[in-house]
Amino acid sequence: MKHAAKAIATVLAGLALTVTLTAQAADLKEIEARGTLKVATEDDYAPFNFITDGQPDGFHKDILAELKSYATKFKIDQSILPWTGLLASVSAGQYDVAITGALVTDERLNVFDFVAPVASAQHYYVKRKGDDRIKSVADLSGKVVGVQAGSALLARLPELKAMLEAKGGKLGEVVEYQSYPEAYADLANGRLDYVINAVISVNDLVKTRGDVFEKGQAVSGGGFVSWPVPKNNPQLLAFLNGFVKHLKETGKLHELQVKWFGEPFDNLPDGAITSVEQFHKLANLK
């Protein structure tokens, strides 16, 4: 019943994201006129966004502090939302941008343009520590996998499916969750065989809970963490690209990447990602 409810929530979120909406997101001049940039973040995706003692924490907390200093013509109005439905709220014009650990995908590029990436994102599997049944990607054949509902990890599962089929295997049951802590809990108690997440989040999980979980191998090609802005907002997109450029030039992005991710990503694309073709070229996807 729990998994069925999550599946229904995922379907509804997908419909909300893809249906043509009458609301129009604000471009920069309107944002400056009203005096606020409406930013949507989430609260349960470490190390990007999470809560400590009731307060926002993580990489994007520090990013927003920098943005508040950088933006001189408006204030930053942050709203913390659950992941399911967050992107649909941005696409509906309720918020101007999602500053969270969103990954670029083909489907999302139909609705959003993405600001210059702030981190790399390749997908890895994570398993229970000591689970000797799984030693490589080939051993994932037929096993139960957990992913976050509505996430890029779910959208790119066909890459893993192709990898398994090339080795004579098959993709097993896929269980969708509203948040990764739920998925990790089910992995720890044996309801799942493995979970797929972006490399930064997998590294953070193993760093903090290495007694329970173990990092596996890559199950996708390259990817990017970037902030989605609704299509047809070129001035806002340019402003946020300028902000990321500022973070790079001042060394602040490098500093925050090392602080929160344990490593810098100094070879990320400098410009916005606005089309599927451009994304595939940058990520070396076929």
PDB file of C-alpha atoms in Angstrom:
ATOM      1  CA  MET A   1       0.000   0.000   0.000  1.00  0.00           C
ATOM      2  CA  LYS A   2       2.848   2.384   0.913  1.00  0.00           C
ATOM      3  CA  HIS A   3       4.592   1.843  -2.423  1.00  0.00           C
ATOM      4  CA  ALA A   4       1.302   2.177  -4.316  1.00  0.00           C
ATOM      5  CA  ALA A   5       0.659   5.562  -2.711  1.00  0.00           C
ATOM      6  CA  LYS A   6       4.128   6.703  -3.719  1.00  0.00           C
ATOM      7  CA  ALA A   7       3.559   5.546  -7.269  1.00  0.00           C
ATOM      8  CA  ILE A   8       0.333   7.560  -7.437  1.00  0.00           C
ATOM      9  CA  ALA A   9       2.142  10.636  -6.104  1.00  0.00           C
ATOM     10  CA  THR A  10       4.803  10.199  -8.783  1.00  0.00           C
ATOM     11  CA  VAL A  11       2.214   9.992 -11.561  1.00  0.00           C
ATOM     12  CA  LEU A  12       0.480  13.129 -10.314  1.00  0.00           C
ATOM     13  CA  ALA A  13       3.792  15.001 -10.069  1.00  0.00           C
ATOM     14  CA  GLY A  14       4.680  13.956 -13.607  1.00  0.00           C
ATOM     15  CA  LEU A  15       1.333  15.130 -14.930  1.00  0.00           C
ATOM     16  CA  ALA A  16       1.714  18.460 -13.167  1.00  0.00           C
ATOM     17  CA  LEU A  17       5.148  18.933 -14.717  1.00  0.00           C
ATOM     18  CA  THR A  18       4.223  18.044 -18.268  1.00  0.00           C
ATOM     19  CA  VAL A  19       0.738  19.566 -18.646  1.00  0.00           C
ATOM     20  CA  THR A  20       0.701  22.980 -20.335  1.00  0.00           C
ATOM     21  CA  LEU A  21       0.117  25.556 -17.626  1.00  0.00           C
ATOM     22  CA  THR A  22      -1.424  28.992 -17.852  1.00  0.00           C
ATOM     23  CA  ALA A  23       0.773  30.503 -15.128  1.00  0.00           C
ATOM     24  CA  GLN A  24       3.857  32.275 -16.414  1.00  0.00           C
ATOM     25  CA  ALA A  25       7.134  32.409 -14.518  1.00  0.00           C
ATOM     26  CA  ALA A  26       8.639  35.829 -13.931  1.00  0.00           C
ATOM     27  CA  ASP A  27      11.673  37.088 -15.808  1.00  0.00           C
ATOM     28  CA  LEU A  28      14.268  39.360 -14.224  1.00  0.00           C
ATOM     29  CA  LYS A  29      12.553  42.729 -14.749  1.00  0.00           C
ATOM     30  CA  GLU A  30       9.391  41.530 -12.997  1.00  0.00           C
ATOM     31  CA  ILE A  31      11.465  40.021 -10.181  1.00  0.00           C
ATOM     32  CA  GLU A  32      13.278  43.329  -9.708  1.00  0.00           C
ATOM     33  CA  ALA A  33       9.976  45.217  -9.765  1.00  0.00           C
ATOM     34  CA  ARG A  34       8.427  43.121  -6.998  1.00  0.00           C
ATOM     35  CA  GLY A  35      11.697  43.049  -5.037  1.00  0.00           C
ATOM     36  CA  THR A  36      11.976  39.293  -4.415  1.00  0.00           C
ATOM     37  CA  LEU A  37      13.396  36.217  -6.140  1.00  0.00           C
ATOM     38  CA  LYS A  38      11.197  33.284  -5.157  1.00  0.00           C
ATOM     39  CA  VAL A  39      13.468  30.271  -4.615  1.00  0.00           C
ATOM     40  CA  ALA A  40      12.271  26.711  -3.990  1.00  0.00           C
ATOM     41  CA  THR A  41      14.555  24.315  -2.099  1.00  0.00           C
ATOM     42  CA  GLU A  42      14.062  20.923  -0.480  1.00  0.00           C
ATOM     43  CA  ASP A  43      14.994  19.663   2.984  1.00  0.00           C
ATOM     44  CA  ASP A  44      15.950  15.993   2.657  1.00  0.00           C
ATOM     45  CA  TYR A  45      18.766  15.573   0.125  1.00  0.00           C
ATOM     46  CA  ALA A  46      22.152  15.751   1.845  1.00  0.00           C
ATOM     47  CA  PRO A  47      24.650  17.242   1.277  1.00  0.00           C
ATOM     48  CA  PHE A  48      22.762  19.678  -0.985  1.00  0.00           C
ATOM     49  CA  ASN A  49      19.791  20.565   1.236  1.00  0.00           C
ATOM     50  CA  PHE A  50      18.915  19.214   4.675  1.00  0.00           C
ATOM     51  CA  ILE A  51      17.772  20.356   8.104  1.00  0.00           C
ATOM     52  CA  THR A  52      19.942  20.679  11.229  1.00  0.00           C
ATOM     53  CA  ASP A  53      18.234  21.622  14.512  1.00  0.00           C
ATOM     54  CA  GLY A  54      15.222  22.871  12.571  1.00  0.00           C
ATOM     55  CA  GLN A  55      17.252  25.111  10.253  1.00  0.00           C
ATOM     56  CA  PRO A  56      18.280  24.724   6.576  1.00  0.00           C
ATOM     57  CA  ASP A  57      21.792  23.358   6.105  1.00  0.00           C
ATOM     58  CA  GLY A  58      24.059  22.075   3.352  1.00  0.00           C
ATOM     59  CA  PHE A  59      25.756  23.211   0.164  1.00  0.00           C
ATOM     60  CA  HIS A  60      22.806  25.280  -1.004  1.00  0.00           C
ATOM     61  CA  LYS A  61      22.426  27.045   2.337  1.00  0.00           C
ATOM     62  CA  ASP A  62      25.911  28.456   1.737  1.00  0.00           C
ATOM     63  CA  ILE A  63      25.089  29.157  -1.919  1.00  0.00           C
ATOM     64  CA  LEU A  64      21.984  31.137  -0.933  1.00  0.00           C
ATOM     65  CA  ALA A  65      24.037  33.176   1.538  1.00  0.00           C
ATOM     66  CA  GLU A  66      26.341  34.138  -1.347  1.00  0.00           C
ATOM     67  CA  LEU A  67      23.356  34.890  -3.600  1.00  0.00           C
ATOM     68  CA  LYS A  68      21.885  37.242  -1.001  1.00  0.00           C
ATOM     69  CA  SER A  69      25.108  39.274  -1.128  1.00  0.00           C
ATOM     70  CA  TYR A  70      25.357  39.107  -4.931  1.00  0.00           C
ATOM     71  CA  ALA A  71      21.771  40.192  -5.643  1.00  0.00           C
ATOM     72  CA  THR A  72      21.545  43.955  -5.117  1.00  0.00           C
ATOM     73  CA  LYS A  73      18.136  44.707  -6.686  1.00  0.00           C
ATOM     74  CA  PHE A  74      15.958  42.163  -4.869  1.00  0.00           C
ATOM     75  CA  LYS A  75      15.787  39.936  -1.806  1.00  0.00           C
ATOM     76  CA  ILE A  76      15.817  36.134  -1.740  1.00  0.00           C
ATOM     77  CA  ASP A  77      12.545  34.530  -0.602  1.00  0.00           C
ATOM     78  CA  GLN A  78      13.239  30.845   0.155  1.00  0.00           C
ATOM     79  CA  SER A  79      10.500  28.218   0.440  1.00  0.00           C
ATOM     80  CA  ILE A  80      11.329  24.669   1.553  1.00  0.00           C
ATOM     81  CA  LEU A  81       9.216  22.017  -0.196  1.00  0.00           C
ATOM     82  CA  PRO A  82       9.154  18.204  -0.432  1.00  0.00           C
ATOM     83  CA  TRP A  83      10.861  16.964  -3.588  1.00  0.00           C
ATOM     84  CA  THR A  84       7.709  15.415  -5.045  1.00  0.00           C
ATOM     85  CA  GLY A  85       5.960  18.327  -6.723  1.00  0.00           C
ATOM     86  CA  LEU A  86       8.828  20.819  -6.282  1.00  0.00           C
ATOM     87  CA  LEU A  87       9.714  21.058  -9.967  1.00  0.00           C
ATOM     88  CA  ALA A  88       6.046  21.189 -10.942  1.00  0.00           C
ATOM     89  CA  SER A  89       5.625  24.194  -8.625  1.00  0.00           C
ATOM     90  CA  VAL A  90       8.525  25.951 -10.353  1.00  0.00           C
ATOM     91  CA  SER A  91       7.208  25.125 -13.827  1.00  0.00           C
ATOM     92  CA  ALA A  92       3.799  26.504 -12.782  1.00  0.00           C
ATOM     93  CA  GLY A  93       5.363  29.878 -11.978  1.00  0.00           C
ATOM     94  CA  GLN A  94       4.875  29.667  -8.202  1.00  0.00           C
ATOM     95  CA  TYR A  95       8.657  29.972  -7.843  1.00  0.00           C
ATOM     96  CA  ASP A  96      11.296  31.505 -10.106  1.00  0.00           C
ATOM     97  CA  VAL A  97      14.012  28.860  -9.721  1.00  0.00           C
ATOM     98  CA  ALA A  98      14.736  25.642  -7.817  1.00  0.00           C
ATOM     99  CA  ILE A  99      18.092  25.892  -6.055  1.00  0.00           C
ATOM    100  CA  THR A 100      18.512  22.275  -5.093  1.00  0.00           C
ATOM    101  CA  GLY A 101      20.387  19.156  -6.192  1.00  0.00           C
ATOM    102  CA  ALA A 102      18.393  18.749  -9.417  1.00  0.00           C
ATOM    103  CA  LEU A 103      19.952  16.733 -12.222  1.00  0.00           C
ATOM    104  CA  VAL A 104      19.649  17.649 -15.892  1.00  0.00           C
ATOM    105  CA  THR A 105      17.485  15.205 -17.884  1.00  0.00           C
ATOM    106  CA  ASP A 106      15.980  15.058 -21.372  1.00  0.00           C
ATOM    107  CA  GLU A 107      12.436  15.316 -19.991  1.00  0.00           C
ATOM    108  CA  ARG A 108      13.211  18.299 -17.776  1.00  0.00           C
ATOM    109  CA  LEU A 109      14.814  20.150 -20.683  1.00  0.00           C
ATOM    110  CA  ASN A 110      11.383  20.221 -22.334  1.00  0.00           C
ATOM    111  CA  VAL A 111      10.166  22.443 -19.474  1.00  0.00           C
ATOM    112  CA  PHE A 112      13.274  24.116 -18.050  1.00  0.00           C
ATOM    113  CA  ASP A 113      16.548  25.721 -18.983  1.00  0.00           C
ATOM    114  CA  PHE A 114      19.369  24.875 -16.596  1.00  0.00           C
ATOM    115  CA  VAL A 115      21.860  27.304 -15.110  1.00  0.00           C
ATOM    116  CA  ALA A 116      25.580  26.544 -15.566  1.00  0.00           C
ATOM    117  CA  PRO A 117      26.174  23.351 -13.516  1.00  0.00           C
ATOM    118  CA  VAL A 118      27.532  23.512  -9.969  1.00  0.00           C
ATOM    119  CA  ALA A 119      28.516  19.845  -9.578  1.00  0.00           C
ATOM    120  CA  SER A 120      29.048  16.646 -11.500  1.00  0.00           C
ATOM    121  CA  ALA A 121      26.481  13.858 -11.268  1.00  0.00           C
ATOM    122  CA  GLN A 122      27.173  10.307 -12.340  1.00  0.00           C
ATOM    123  CA  HIS A 123      24.875   7.612 -10.998  1.00  0.00           C
ATOM    124  CA  TYR A 124      26.181   4.815  -8.754  1.00  0.00           C
ATOM    125  CA  TYR A 125      24.582   1.939  -6.933  1.00  0.00           C
ATOM    126  CA  VAL A 126      24.884   1.531  -3.174  1.00  0.00           C
ATOM    127  CA  LYS A 127      24.363  -1.780  -1.381  1.00  0.00           C
ATOM    128  CA  ARG A 128      24.327  -3.106   2.177  1.00  0.00           C
ATOM    129  CA  LYS A 129      27.848  -3.455   3.497  1.00  0.00           C
ATOM    130  CA  GLY A 130      28.960  -7.053   3.324  1.00  0.00           C
ATOM    131  CA  ASP A 131      26.338  -8.132   0.779  1.00  0.00           C
ATOM    132  CA  ASP A 132      28.581 -10.483  -1.193  1.00  0.00           C
ATOM    133  CA  ARG A 133      25.839 -11.255  -3.711  1.00  0.00           C
ATOM    134  CA  ILE A 134      26.639  -7.937  -5.409  1.00  0.00           C
ATOM    135  CA  LYS A 135      30.206  -7.373  -6.544  1.00  0.00           C
ATOM    136  CA  SER A 136      29.647  -5.636  -9.881  1.00  0.00           C
ATOM    137  CA  VAL A 137      26.956  -4.178 -12.123  1.00  0.00           C
ATOM    138  CA  ALA A 138      26.298  -7.616 -13.615  1.00  0.00           C
ATOM    139  CA  ASP A 139      25.220  -8.877 -10.178  1.00  0.00           C
ATOM    140  CA  LEU A 140      22.355  -6.372 -10.097  1.00  0.00           C
ATOM    141  CA  SER A 141      20.417  -8.492 -12.601  1.00  0.00           C
ATOM    142  CA  GLY A 142      16.892  -9.263 -11.373  1.00  0.00           C
ATOM    143  CA  LYS A 143      17.417  -7.579  -8.012  1.00  0.00           C
ATOM    144  CA  VAL A 144      15.113  -4.972  -6.410  1.00  0.00           C
ATOM    145  CA  VAL A 145      16.261  -1.360  -6.746  1.00  0.00           C
ATOM    146  CA  GLY A 146      15.079   1.772  -4.947  1.00  0.00           C
ATOM    147  CA  VAL A 147      15.066   5.256  -6.511  1.00  0.00           C
ATOM    148  CA  GLN A 148      13.444   8.587  -5.673  1.00  0.00           C
ATOM    149  CA  ALA A 149      10.094   9.241  -7.334  1.00  0.00           C
ATOM    150  CA  GLY A 150      10.267  11.800 -10.121  1.00  0.00           C
ATOM    151  CA  SER A 151      14.057  11.920 -10.025  1.00  0.00           C
ATOM    152  CA  ALA A 152      16.635  11.931 -12.790  1.00  0.00           C
ATOM    153  CA  LEU A 153      17.875   8.609 -11.449  1.00  0.00           C
ATOM    154  CA  LEU A 154      14.526   7.096 -12.389  1.00  0.00           C
ATOM    155  CA  ALA A 155      14.571   8.734 -15.833  1.00  0.00           C
ATOM    156  CA  ARG A 156      17.974   7.288 -16.667  1.00  0.00           C
ATOM    157  CA  LEU A 157      17.334   3.708 -15.534  1.00  0.00           C
ATOM    158  CA  PRO A 158      17.236   2.627 -19.219  1.00  0.00           C
ATOM    159  CA  GLU A 159      21.023   3.073 -19.223  1.00  0.00           C
ATOM    160  CA  LEU A 160      21.367   0.465 -16.464  1.00  0.00           C
ATOM    161  CA  LYS A 161      18.827  -1.745 -18.228  1.00  0.00           C
ATOM    162  CA  ALA A 162      20.982  -1.645 -21.361  1.00  0.00           C
ATOM    163  CA  MET A 163      24.148  -2.379 -19.359  1.00  0.00           C
ATOM    164  CA  LEU A 164      22.507  -5.419 -17.764  1.00  0.00           C
ATOM    165  CA  GLU A 165      21.067  -6.736 -21.018  1.00  0.00           C
ATOM    166  CA  ALA A 166      24.486  -6.448 -22.650  1.00  0.00           C
ATOM    167  CA  LYS A 167      25.729  -8.881 -19.983  1.00  0.00           C
ATOM    168  CA  GLY A 168      22.757 -11.230 -20.431  1.00  0.00           C
ATOM    169  CA  GLY A 169      20.886  -9.903 -17.389  1.00  0.00           C
ATOM    170  CA  LYS A 170      17.759  -7.867 -16.769  1.00  0.00           C
ATOM    171  CA  LEU A 171      16.542  -4.941 -14.666  1.00  0.00           C
ATOM    172  CA  GLY A 172      14.574  -6.150 -11.651  1.00  0.00           C
ATOM    173  CA  GLU A 173      11.675  -4.573  -9.750  1.00  0.00           C
ATOM    174  CA  VAL A 174      11.902  -0.795  -9.353  1.00  0.00           C
ATOM    175  CA  VAL A 175      10.484   0.703  -6.127  1.00  0.00           C
ATOM    176  CA  GLU A 176       9.954   4.477  -5.969  1.00  0.00           C
ATOM    177  CA  TYR A 177      10.266   6.585  -2.807  1.00  0.00           C
ATOM    178  CA  GLN A 178       9.427  10.162  -1.901  1.00  0.00           C
ATOM    179  CA  SER A 179      12.831  10.604  -0.236  1.00  0.00           C
ATOM    180  CA  TYR A 180      16.152   8.817  -0.145  1.00  0.00           C
ATOM    181  CA  PRO A 181      16.200   8.268   3.641  1.00  0.00           C
ATOM    182  CA  GLU A 182      13.141   6.053   3.152  1.00  0.00           C
ATOM    183  CA  ALA A 183      14.905   4.108   0.414  1.00  0.00           C
ATOM    184  CA  TYR A 184      18.054   3.701   2.504  1.00  0.00           C
ATOM    185  CA  ALA A 185      15.984   2.469   5.445  1.00  0.00           C
ATOM    186  CA  ASP A 186      14.451  -0.240   3.255  1.00  0.00           C
ATOM    187  CA  LEU A 187      17.884  -1.124   1.887  1.00  0.00           C
ATOM    188  CA  ALA A 188      19.261  -1.493   5.420  1.00  0.00           C
ATOM    189  CA  ASN A 189      16.394  -3.754   6.512  1.00  0.00           C
ATOM    190  CA  GLY A 190      16.591  -5.955   3.404  1.00  0.00           C
ATOM    191  CA  ARG A 191      13.470  -4.858   1.512  1.00  0.00           C
ATOM    192  CA  LEU A 192      15.727  -3.585  -1.292  1.00  0.00           C
ATOM    193  CA  ASP A 193      18.868  -5.067  -2.796  1.00  0.00           C
ATOM    194  CA  TYR A 194      20.386  -1.758  -3.875  1.00  0.00           C
ATOM    195  CA  VAL A 195      19.654   1.953  -4.301  1.00  0.00           C
ATOM    196  CA  ILE A 196      20.777   4.268  -7.110  1.00  0.00           C
ATOM    197  CA  ASN A 197      21.797   7.841  -6.424  1.00  0.00           C
ATOM    198  CA  ALA A 198      24.170  10.498  -7.758  1.00  0.00           C
ATOM    199  CA  VAL A 199      27.816  10.068  -6.836  1.00  0.00           C
ATOM    200  CA  ILE A 200      27.928  13.032  -4.433  1.00  0.00           C
ATOM    201  CA  SER A 201      25.024  11.711  -2.394  1.00  0.00           C
ATOM    202  CA  VAL A 202      26.418   8.172  -2.413  1.00  0.00           C
ATOM    203  CA  ASN A 203      29.786   9.453  -1.188  1.00  0.00           C
ATOM    204  CA  ASP A 204      28.061  11.422   1.575  1.00  0.00           C
ATOM    205  CA  LEU A 205      26.022   8.382   2.637  1.00  0.00           C
ATOM    206  CA  VAL A 206      29.063   6.103   2.828  1.00  0.00           C
ATOM    207  CA  LYS A 207      31.037   8.789   4.665  1.00  0.00           C
ATOM    208  CA  THR A 208      28.405   9.100   7.381  1.00  0.00           C
ATOM    209  CA  ARG A 209      27.056   5.524   7.459  1.00  0.00           C
ATOM    210  CA  GLY A 210      29.890   3.383   6.179  1.00  0.00           C
ATOM    211  CA  ASP A 211      29.103   0.752   8.793  1.00  0.00           C
ATOM    212  CA  VAL A 212      25.804   0.035   7.000  1.00  0.00           C
ATOM    213  CA  PHE A 213      26.277   0.919   3.324  1.00  0.00           C
ATOM    214  CA  GLU A 214      28.886   0.373   0.627  1.00  0.00           C
ATOM    215  CA  LYS A 215      29.443   2.210  -2.657  1.00  0.00           C
ATOM    216  CA  GLY A 216      29.247   0.198  -5.861  1.00  0.00           C
ATOM    217  CA  GLN A 217      30.018   0.998  -9.490  1.00  0.00           C
ATOM    218  CA  ALA A 218      28.713   3.574 -11.953  1.00  0.00           C
ATOM    219  CA  VAL A 219      25.372   2.720 -13.599  1.00  0.00           C
ATOM    220  CA  SER A 220      25.091   5.684 -15.989  1.00  0.00           C
ATOM    221  CA  GLY A 221      27.040   8.043 -18.188  1.00  0.00           C
ATOM    222  CA  GLY A 222      27.949  11.573 -17.111  1.00  0.00           C
ATOM    223  CA  GLY A 223      25.592  14.155 -15.717  1.00  0.00           C
ATOM    224  CA  PHE A 224      25.250  17.549 -14.064  1.00  0.00           C
ATOM    225  CA  VAL A 225      23.717  19.115 -10.973  1.00  0.00           C
ATOM    226  CA  SER A 226      22.091  22.368 -12.024  1.00  0.00           C
ATOM    227  CA  TRP A 227      19.289  24.763 -11.093  1.00  0.00           C
ATOM    228  CA  PRO A 228      16.162  24.671 -13.300  1.00  0.00           C
ATOM    229  CA  VAL A 229      14.577  27.903 -14.535  1.00  0.00           C
ATOM    230  CA  PRO A 230      11.310  27.792 -16.522  1.00  0.00           C
ATOM    231  CA  LYS A 231      11.736  28.238 -20.280  1.00  0.00           C
ATOM    232  CA  ASN A 232      11.457  31.719 -21.816  1.00  0.00           C
ATOM    233  CA  ASN A 233      13.136  33.569 -18.943  1.00  0.00           C
ATOM    234  CA  PRO A 234      16.436  34.533 -20.620  1.00  0.00           C
ATOM    235  CA  GLN A 235      17.237  37.485 -18.335  1.00  0.00           C
ATOM    236  CA  LEU A 236      16.893  35.430 -15.143  1.00  0.00           C
ATOM    237  CA  LEU A 237      18.910  32.609 -16.700  1.00  0.00           C
ATOM    238  CA  ALA A 238      21.668  35.082 -17.637  1.00  0.00           C
ATOM    239  CA  PHE A 239      21.643  36.591 -14.136  1.00  0.00           C
ATOM    240  CA  LEU A 240      22.044  33.183 -12.481  1.00  0.00           C
ATOM    241  CA  ASN A 241      24.747  32.182 -14.965  1.00  0.00           C
ATOM    242  CA  GLY A 242      26.546  35.376 -13.993  1.00  0.00           C
ATOM    243  CA  PHE A 243      26.223  34.384 -10.344  1.00  0.00           C
ATOM    244  CA  VAL A 244      27.782  30.954 -10.992  1.00  0.00           C
ATOM    245  CA  LYS A 245      30.568  32.646 -12.964  1.00  0.00           C
ATOM    246  CA  HIS A 246      31.133  34.947  -9.972  1.00  0.00           C
ATOM    247  CA  LEU A 247      31.348  31.912  -7.658  1.00  0.00           C
ATOM    248  CA  LYS A 248      33.949  30.332  -9.942  1.00  0.00           C
ATOM    249  CA  GLU A 249      36.039  33.470 -10.384  1.00  0.00           C
ATOM    250  CA  THR A 250      36.151  34.207  -6.647  1.00  0.00           C
ATOM    251  CA  GLY A 251      37.029  30.590  -5.810  1.00  0.00           C
ATOM    252  CA  LYS A 252      33.903  30.253  -3.683  1.00  0.00           C
ATOM    253  CA  LEU A 253      32.391  27.430  -5.746  1.00  0.00           C
ATOM    254  CA  HIS A 254      35.624  25.424  -5.484  1.00  0.00           C
ATOM    255  CA  GLU A 255      35.681  26.070  -1.720  1.00  0.00           C
ATOM    256  CA  LEU A 256      32.081  24.961  -1.191  1.00  0.00           C
ATOM    257  CA  GLN A 257      32.473  21.887  -3.410  1.00  0.00           C
ATOM    258  CA  VAL A 258      35.428  20.723  -1.303  1.00  0.00           C
ATOM    259  CA  LYS A 259      33.582  21.535   1.934  1.00  0.00           C
ATOM    260  CA  TRP A 260      30.376  19.674   1.077  1.00  0.00           C
ATOM    261  CA  PHE A 261      31.340  17.133  -1.608  1.00  0.00           C
ATOM    262  CA  GLY A 262      34.894  16.287  -0.580  1.00  0.00           C
ATOM    263  CA  GLU A 263      36.256  17.168  -4.005  1.00  0.00           C
ATOM    264  CA  PRO A 264      36.133  20.035  -6.519  1.00  0.00           C
ATOM    265  CA  PHE A 265      34.594  19.874  -9.993  1.00  0.00           C
ATOM    266  CA  ASP A 266      36.708  22.376 -11.898  1.00  0.00           C
ATOM    267  CA  ASN A 267      35.858  21.242 -15.452  1.00  0.00           C
ATOM    268  CA  LEU A 268      32.119  21.849 -15.505  1.00  0.00           C
ATOM    269  CA  PRO A 269      30.467  23.606 -18.466  1.00  0.00           C
ATOM    270  CA  ASP A 270      30.480  27.385 -18.075  1.00  0.00           C
ATOM    271  CA  GLY A 271      27.192  28.111 -19.837  1.00  0.00           C
ATOM    272  CA  ALA A 272      23.546  27.235 -19.406  1.00  0.00           C
ATOM    273  CA  ILE A 273      22.175  23.925 -20.699  1.00  0.00           C
ATOM    274  CA  THR A 274      19.061  24.583 -22.766  1.00  0.00           C
ATOM    275  CA  SER A 275      18.563  21.627 -25.143  1.00  0.00           C
ATOM    276  CA  VAL A 276      18.667  17.838 -25.161  1.00  0.00           C
ATOM    277  CA  GLU A 277      21.251  17.846 -27.944  1.00  0.00           C
ATOM    278  CA  GLN A 278      23.553  20.147 -25.991  1.00  0.00           C
ATOM    279  CA  PHE A 279      23.153  18.050 -22.838  1.00  0.00           C
ATOM    280  CA  HIS A 280      23.963  14.797 -24.631  1.00  0.00           C
ATOM    281  CA  LYS A 281      27.066  16.329 -26.170  1.00  0.00           C
ATOM    282  CA  LEU A 282      28.314  17.700 -22.850  1.00  0.00           C
ATOM    283  CA  ALA A 283      27.621  14.428 -21.016  1.00  0.00           C
ATOM    284  CA  ASN A 284      28.933  12.215 -23.841  1.00  0.00           C
ATOM    285  CA  LEU A 285      25.605  10.433 -24.083  1.00  0.00           C
ATOM    286  CA  LYS A 286      24.518   8.605 -27.207  1.00  0.00           C
TER     287      LYS A 286
END
